[in-house]
GROMACS .gro file of C-alpha atoms in nm:
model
  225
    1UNK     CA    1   3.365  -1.504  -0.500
    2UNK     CA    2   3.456  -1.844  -0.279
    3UNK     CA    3   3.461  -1.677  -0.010
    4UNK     CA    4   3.129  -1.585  -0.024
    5UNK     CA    5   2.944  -1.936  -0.201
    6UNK     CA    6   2.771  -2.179   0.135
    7UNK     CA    7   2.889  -2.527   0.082
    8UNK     CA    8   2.570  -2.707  -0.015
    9UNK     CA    9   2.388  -2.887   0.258
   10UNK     CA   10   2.622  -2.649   0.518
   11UNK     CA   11   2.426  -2.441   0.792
   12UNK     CA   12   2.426  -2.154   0.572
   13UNK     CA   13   2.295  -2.344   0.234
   14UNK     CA   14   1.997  -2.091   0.126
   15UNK     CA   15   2.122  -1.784   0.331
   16UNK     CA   16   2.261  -1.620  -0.025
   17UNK     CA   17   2.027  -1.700  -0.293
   18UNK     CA   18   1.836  -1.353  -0.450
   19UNK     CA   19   1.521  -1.449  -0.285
   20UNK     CA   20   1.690  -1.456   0.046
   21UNK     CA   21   1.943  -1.148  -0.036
   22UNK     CA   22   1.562  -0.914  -0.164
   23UNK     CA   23   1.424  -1.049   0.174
   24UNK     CA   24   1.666  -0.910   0.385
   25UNK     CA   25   1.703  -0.604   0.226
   26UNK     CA   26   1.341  -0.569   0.225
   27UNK     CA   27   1.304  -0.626   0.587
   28UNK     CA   28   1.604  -0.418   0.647
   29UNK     CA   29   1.392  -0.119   0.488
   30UNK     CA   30   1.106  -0.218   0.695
   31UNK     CA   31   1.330  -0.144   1.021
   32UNK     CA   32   1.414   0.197   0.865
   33UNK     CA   33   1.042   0.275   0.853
   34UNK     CA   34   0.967   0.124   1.145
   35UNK     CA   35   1.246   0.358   1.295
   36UNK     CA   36   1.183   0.688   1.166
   37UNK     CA   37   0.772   0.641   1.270
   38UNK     CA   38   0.880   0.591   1.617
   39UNK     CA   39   1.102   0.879   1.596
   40UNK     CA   40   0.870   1.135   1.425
   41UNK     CA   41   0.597   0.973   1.622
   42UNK     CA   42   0.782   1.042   1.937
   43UNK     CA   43   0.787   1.425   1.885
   44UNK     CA   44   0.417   1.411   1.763
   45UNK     CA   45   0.266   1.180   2.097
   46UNK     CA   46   0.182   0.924   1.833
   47UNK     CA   47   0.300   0.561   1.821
   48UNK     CA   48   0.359   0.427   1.476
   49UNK     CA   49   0.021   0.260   1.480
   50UNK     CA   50  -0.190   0.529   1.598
   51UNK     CA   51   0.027   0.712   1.271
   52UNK     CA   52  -0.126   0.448   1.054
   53UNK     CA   53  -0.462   0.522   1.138
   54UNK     CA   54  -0.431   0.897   1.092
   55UNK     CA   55  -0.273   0.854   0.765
   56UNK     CA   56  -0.540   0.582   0.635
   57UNK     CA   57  -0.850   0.792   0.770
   58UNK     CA   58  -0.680   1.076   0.555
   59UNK     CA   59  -0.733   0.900   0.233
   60UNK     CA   60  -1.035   0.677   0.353
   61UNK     CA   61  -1.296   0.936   0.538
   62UNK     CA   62  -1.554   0.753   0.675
   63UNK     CA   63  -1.372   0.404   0.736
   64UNK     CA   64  -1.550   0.175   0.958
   65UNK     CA   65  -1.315  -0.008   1.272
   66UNK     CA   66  -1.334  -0.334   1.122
   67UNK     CA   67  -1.266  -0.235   0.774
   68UNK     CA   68  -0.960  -0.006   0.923
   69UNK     CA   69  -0.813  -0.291   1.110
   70UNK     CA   70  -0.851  -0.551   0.841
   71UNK     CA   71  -0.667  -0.257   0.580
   72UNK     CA   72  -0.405  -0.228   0.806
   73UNK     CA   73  -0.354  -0.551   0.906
   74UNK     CA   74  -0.389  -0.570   1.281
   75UNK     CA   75  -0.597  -0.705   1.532
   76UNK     CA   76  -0.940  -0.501   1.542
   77UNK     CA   77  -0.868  -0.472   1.920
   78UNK     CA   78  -0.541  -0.313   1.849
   79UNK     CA   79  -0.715  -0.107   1.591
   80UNK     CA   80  -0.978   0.014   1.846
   81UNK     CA   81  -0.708   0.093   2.110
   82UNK     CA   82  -0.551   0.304   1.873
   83UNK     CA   83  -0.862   0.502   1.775
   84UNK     CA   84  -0.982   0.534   2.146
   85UNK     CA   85  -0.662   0.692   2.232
   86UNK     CA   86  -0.716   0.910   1.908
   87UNK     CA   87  -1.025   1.019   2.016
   88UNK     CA   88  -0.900   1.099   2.388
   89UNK     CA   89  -0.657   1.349   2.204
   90UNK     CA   90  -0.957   1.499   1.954
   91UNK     CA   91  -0.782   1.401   1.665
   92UNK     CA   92  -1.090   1.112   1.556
   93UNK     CA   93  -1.439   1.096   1.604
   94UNK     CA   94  -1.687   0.821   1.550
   95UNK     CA   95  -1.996   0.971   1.317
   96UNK     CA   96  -2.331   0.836   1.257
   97UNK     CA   97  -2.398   0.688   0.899
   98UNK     CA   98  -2.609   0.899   0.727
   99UNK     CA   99  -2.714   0.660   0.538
  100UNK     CA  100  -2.738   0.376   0.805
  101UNK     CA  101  -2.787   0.494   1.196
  102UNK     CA  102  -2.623   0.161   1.336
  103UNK     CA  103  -2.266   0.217   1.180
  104UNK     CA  104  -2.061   0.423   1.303
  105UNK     CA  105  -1.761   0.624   1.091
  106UNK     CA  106  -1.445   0.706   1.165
  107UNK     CA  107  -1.334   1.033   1.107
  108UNK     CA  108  -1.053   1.333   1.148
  109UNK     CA  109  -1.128   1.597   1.324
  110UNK     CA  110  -0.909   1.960   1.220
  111UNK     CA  111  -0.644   1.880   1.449
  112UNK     CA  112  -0.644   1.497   1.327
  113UNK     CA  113  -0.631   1.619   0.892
  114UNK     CA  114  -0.301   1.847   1.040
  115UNK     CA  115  -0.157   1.595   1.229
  116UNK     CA  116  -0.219   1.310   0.941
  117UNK     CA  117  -0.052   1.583   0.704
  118UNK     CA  118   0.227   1.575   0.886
  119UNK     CA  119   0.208   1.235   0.951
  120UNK     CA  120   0.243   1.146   0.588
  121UNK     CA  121   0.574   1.304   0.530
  122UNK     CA  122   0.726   1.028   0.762
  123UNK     CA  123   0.828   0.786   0.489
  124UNK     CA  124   1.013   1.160   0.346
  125UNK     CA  125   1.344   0.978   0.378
  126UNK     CA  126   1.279   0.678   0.136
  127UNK     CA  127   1.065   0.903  -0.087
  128UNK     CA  128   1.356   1.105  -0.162
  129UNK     CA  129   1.594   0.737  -0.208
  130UNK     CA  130   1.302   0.640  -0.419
  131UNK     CA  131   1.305   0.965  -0.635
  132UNK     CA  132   1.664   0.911  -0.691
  133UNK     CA  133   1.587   0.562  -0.877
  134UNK     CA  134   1.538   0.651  -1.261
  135UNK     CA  135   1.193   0.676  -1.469
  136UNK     CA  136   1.291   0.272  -1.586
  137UNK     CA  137   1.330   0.157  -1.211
  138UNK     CA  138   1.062   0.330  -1.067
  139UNK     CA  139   0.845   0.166  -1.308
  140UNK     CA  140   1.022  -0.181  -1.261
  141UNK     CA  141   0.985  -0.114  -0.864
  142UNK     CA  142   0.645  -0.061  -0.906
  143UNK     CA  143   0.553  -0.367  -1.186
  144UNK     CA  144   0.732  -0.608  -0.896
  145UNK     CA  145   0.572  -0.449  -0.612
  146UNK     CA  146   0.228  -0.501  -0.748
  147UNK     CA  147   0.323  -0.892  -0.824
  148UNK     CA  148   0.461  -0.900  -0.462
  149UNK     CA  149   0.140  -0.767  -0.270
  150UNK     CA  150  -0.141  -0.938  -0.496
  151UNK     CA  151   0.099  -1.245  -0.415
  152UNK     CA  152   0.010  -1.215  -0.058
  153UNK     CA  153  -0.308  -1.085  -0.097
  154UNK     CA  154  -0.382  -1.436  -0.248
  155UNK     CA  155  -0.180  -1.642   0.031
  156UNK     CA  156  -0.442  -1.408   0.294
  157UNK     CA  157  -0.096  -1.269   0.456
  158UNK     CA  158  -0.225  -0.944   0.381
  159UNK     CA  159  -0.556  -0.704   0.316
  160UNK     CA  160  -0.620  -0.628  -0.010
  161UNK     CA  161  -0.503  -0.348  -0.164
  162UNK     CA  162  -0.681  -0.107  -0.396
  163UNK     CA  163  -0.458  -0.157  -0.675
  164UNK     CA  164  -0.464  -0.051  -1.025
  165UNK     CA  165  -0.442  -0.421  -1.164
  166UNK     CA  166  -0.725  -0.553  -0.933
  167UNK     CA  167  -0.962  -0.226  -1.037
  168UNK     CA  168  -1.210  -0.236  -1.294
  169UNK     CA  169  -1.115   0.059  -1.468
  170UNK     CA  170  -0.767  -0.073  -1.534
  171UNK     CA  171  -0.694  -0.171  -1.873
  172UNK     CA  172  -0.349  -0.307  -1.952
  173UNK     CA  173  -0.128  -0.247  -2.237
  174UNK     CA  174  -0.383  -0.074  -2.482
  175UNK     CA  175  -0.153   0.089  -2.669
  176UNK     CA  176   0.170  -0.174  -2.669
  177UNK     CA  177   0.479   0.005  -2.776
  178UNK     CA  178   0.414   0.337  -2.632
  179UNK     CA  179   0.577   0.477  -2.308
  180UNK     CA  180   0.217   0.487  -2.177
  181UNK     CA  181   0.030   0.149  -2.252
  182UNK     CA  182  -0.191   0.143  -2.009
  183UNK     CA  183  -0.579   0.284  -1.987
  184UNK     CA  184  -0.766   0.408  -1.688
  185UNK     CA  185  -1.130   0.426  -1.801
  186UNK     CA  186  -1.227   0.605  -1.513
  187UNK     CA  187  -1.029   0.912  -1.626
  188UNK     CA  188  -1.012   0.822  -1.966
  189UNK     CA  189  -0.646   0.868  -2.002
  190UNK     CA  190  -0.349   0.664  -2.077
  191UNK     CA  191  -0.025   0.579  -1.845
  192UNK     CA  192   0.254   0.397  -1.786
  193UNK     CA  193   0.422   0.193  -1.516
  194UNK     CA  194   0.515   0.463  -1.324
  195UNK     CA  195   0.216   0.601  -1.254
  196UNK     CA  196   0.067   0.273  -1.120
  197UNK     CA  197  -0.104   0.314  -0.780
  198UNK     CA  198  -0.097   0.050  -0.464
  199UNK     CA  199  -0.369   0.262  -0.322
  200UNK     CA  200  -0.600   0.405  -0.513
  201UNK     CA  201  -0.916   0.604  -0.338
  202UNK     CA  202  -1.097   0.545  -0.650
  203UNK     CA  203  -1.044   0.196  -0.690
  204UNK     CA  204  -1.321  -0.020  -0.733
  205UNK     CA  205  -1.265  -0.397  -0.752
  206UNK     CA  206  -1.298  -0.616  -1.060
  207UNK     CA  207  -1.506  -0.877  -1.132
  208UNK     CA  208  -1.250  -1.189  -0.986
  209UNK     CA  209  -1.276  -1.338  -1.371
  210UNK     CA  210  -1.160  -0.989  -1.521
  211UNK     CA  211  -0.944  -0.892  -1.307
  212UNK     CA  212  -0.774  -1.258  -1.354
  213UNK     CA  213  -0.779  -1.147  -1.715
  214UNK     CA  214  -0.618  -0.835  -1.711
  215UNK     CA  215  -0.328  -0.972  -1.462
  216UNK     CA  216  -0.261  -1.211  -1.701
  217UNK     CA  217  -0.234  -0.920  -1.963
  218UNK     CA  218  -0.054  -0.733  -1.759
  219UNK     CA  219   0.225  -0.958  -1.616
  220UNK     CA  220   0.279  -1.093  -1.977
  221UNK     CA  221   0.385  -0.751  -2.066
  222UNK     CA  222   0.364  -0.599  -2.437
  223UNK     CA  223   0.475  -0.901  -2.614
  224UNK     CA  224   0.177  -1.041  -2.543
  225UNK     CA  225  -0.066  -0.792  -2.672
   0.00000   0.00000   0.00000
């Protein structure tokens, strides 16, 4: 394995440590995304951001432009360019609050749900890689996932996410020792790792002390309980 060790305080000192290594790979499945979006995209008239929209207004009816571009993470000029165009092909349309006339809603229009249906099925490629992984890994994937993003979330690199372990209803490791510790109290049911969710429609965020709480219970993992 000399031939592959950096000589410390060489050029390449840091380039093959496992935080570096997961970064590149990481990035190097961001490229693969990026990739097929422009390539389904392509045949659809969409660009990969005016994909992202589509596919967020599909599980977030009603979104406002500010809350869209802060969700996706772009500038809300780039957001609005995207939904203009959107509009100009009848897949959007801005809507009237009902419940306040000065905001305006974003939502799909038929053509828009059919063409964020297919838009979804973009990522089919890594779903299928993912699939592949076993019951342990997905749940490991997903356990280190949620540490990455609320990890950013907290730097401000990123929006936040409606995630189970910043949601109210979450309840971590209620029943330690079972292949489904966890507790959703809004469905009043029981699950495990593998069934966490990045982005949950339902979601609804936790008091900042609780949800400290339950992090702490949940990245401690059964031992702890």
């Amino acid at each position: 394995m000399s031939e592959l060790s950096s000589t410390p305080g060489s050029d390449t000192a840091g380039l093959f440590t496992p935080a570096s290594q997961i970064t590149v790979g990481l990035g190097k499945i961001s490229l693969a995304l990026r990739s097929q979006a422009w390539q389904q995209g392509w045949a659809q008239d969409l660009t990969p951001t005016q994909g992202q929209v589509l596919s967020h207004l599909l599980a977030h009816p009603g979104e406002r432009l500010g809350a869209l571009a802060q969700a996706l993470g772009i500038r809300p000029s780039t957001a609005s360019e995207a939904v203009t165009a959107l509009e100009h092909k009848a897949l959007v349309e801005k809507d009237t609050c009902p419940t306040d006339g000065r905001r305006l809603e974003l939502q799909l229009t038929a053509a828009g749900r059919a063409a964020a249906e297919k838009v979804s099925h973009w990522p089919g490629f890594l779903v299928a890689v993912v699939e592949g992984l076993s019951s342990a890994e997905q749940g490991l994937l997903l356990r280190v996932l949620q540490r990455m993003i609320r990890e950013l979330q907290l730097r401000g690199e990123i929006a936040v996410a409606q995630m189970c372990t910043t949601c109210r209803y979450f309840q971590p490791y209620c029943y330690p020792g079972s292949s489904e510790p966890h507790y959703c109290a809004l469905v009043e049911a029981a699950f495990g790792d593998r069934q966490l969710r990045i982005d949950c429609p339902d979601h609804q965020a936790a008091d900042p002390a609780e949800a400290d709480q339950a992090w702490r219970r949940f990245s401690a993992g059964p031992a702890a309980t």
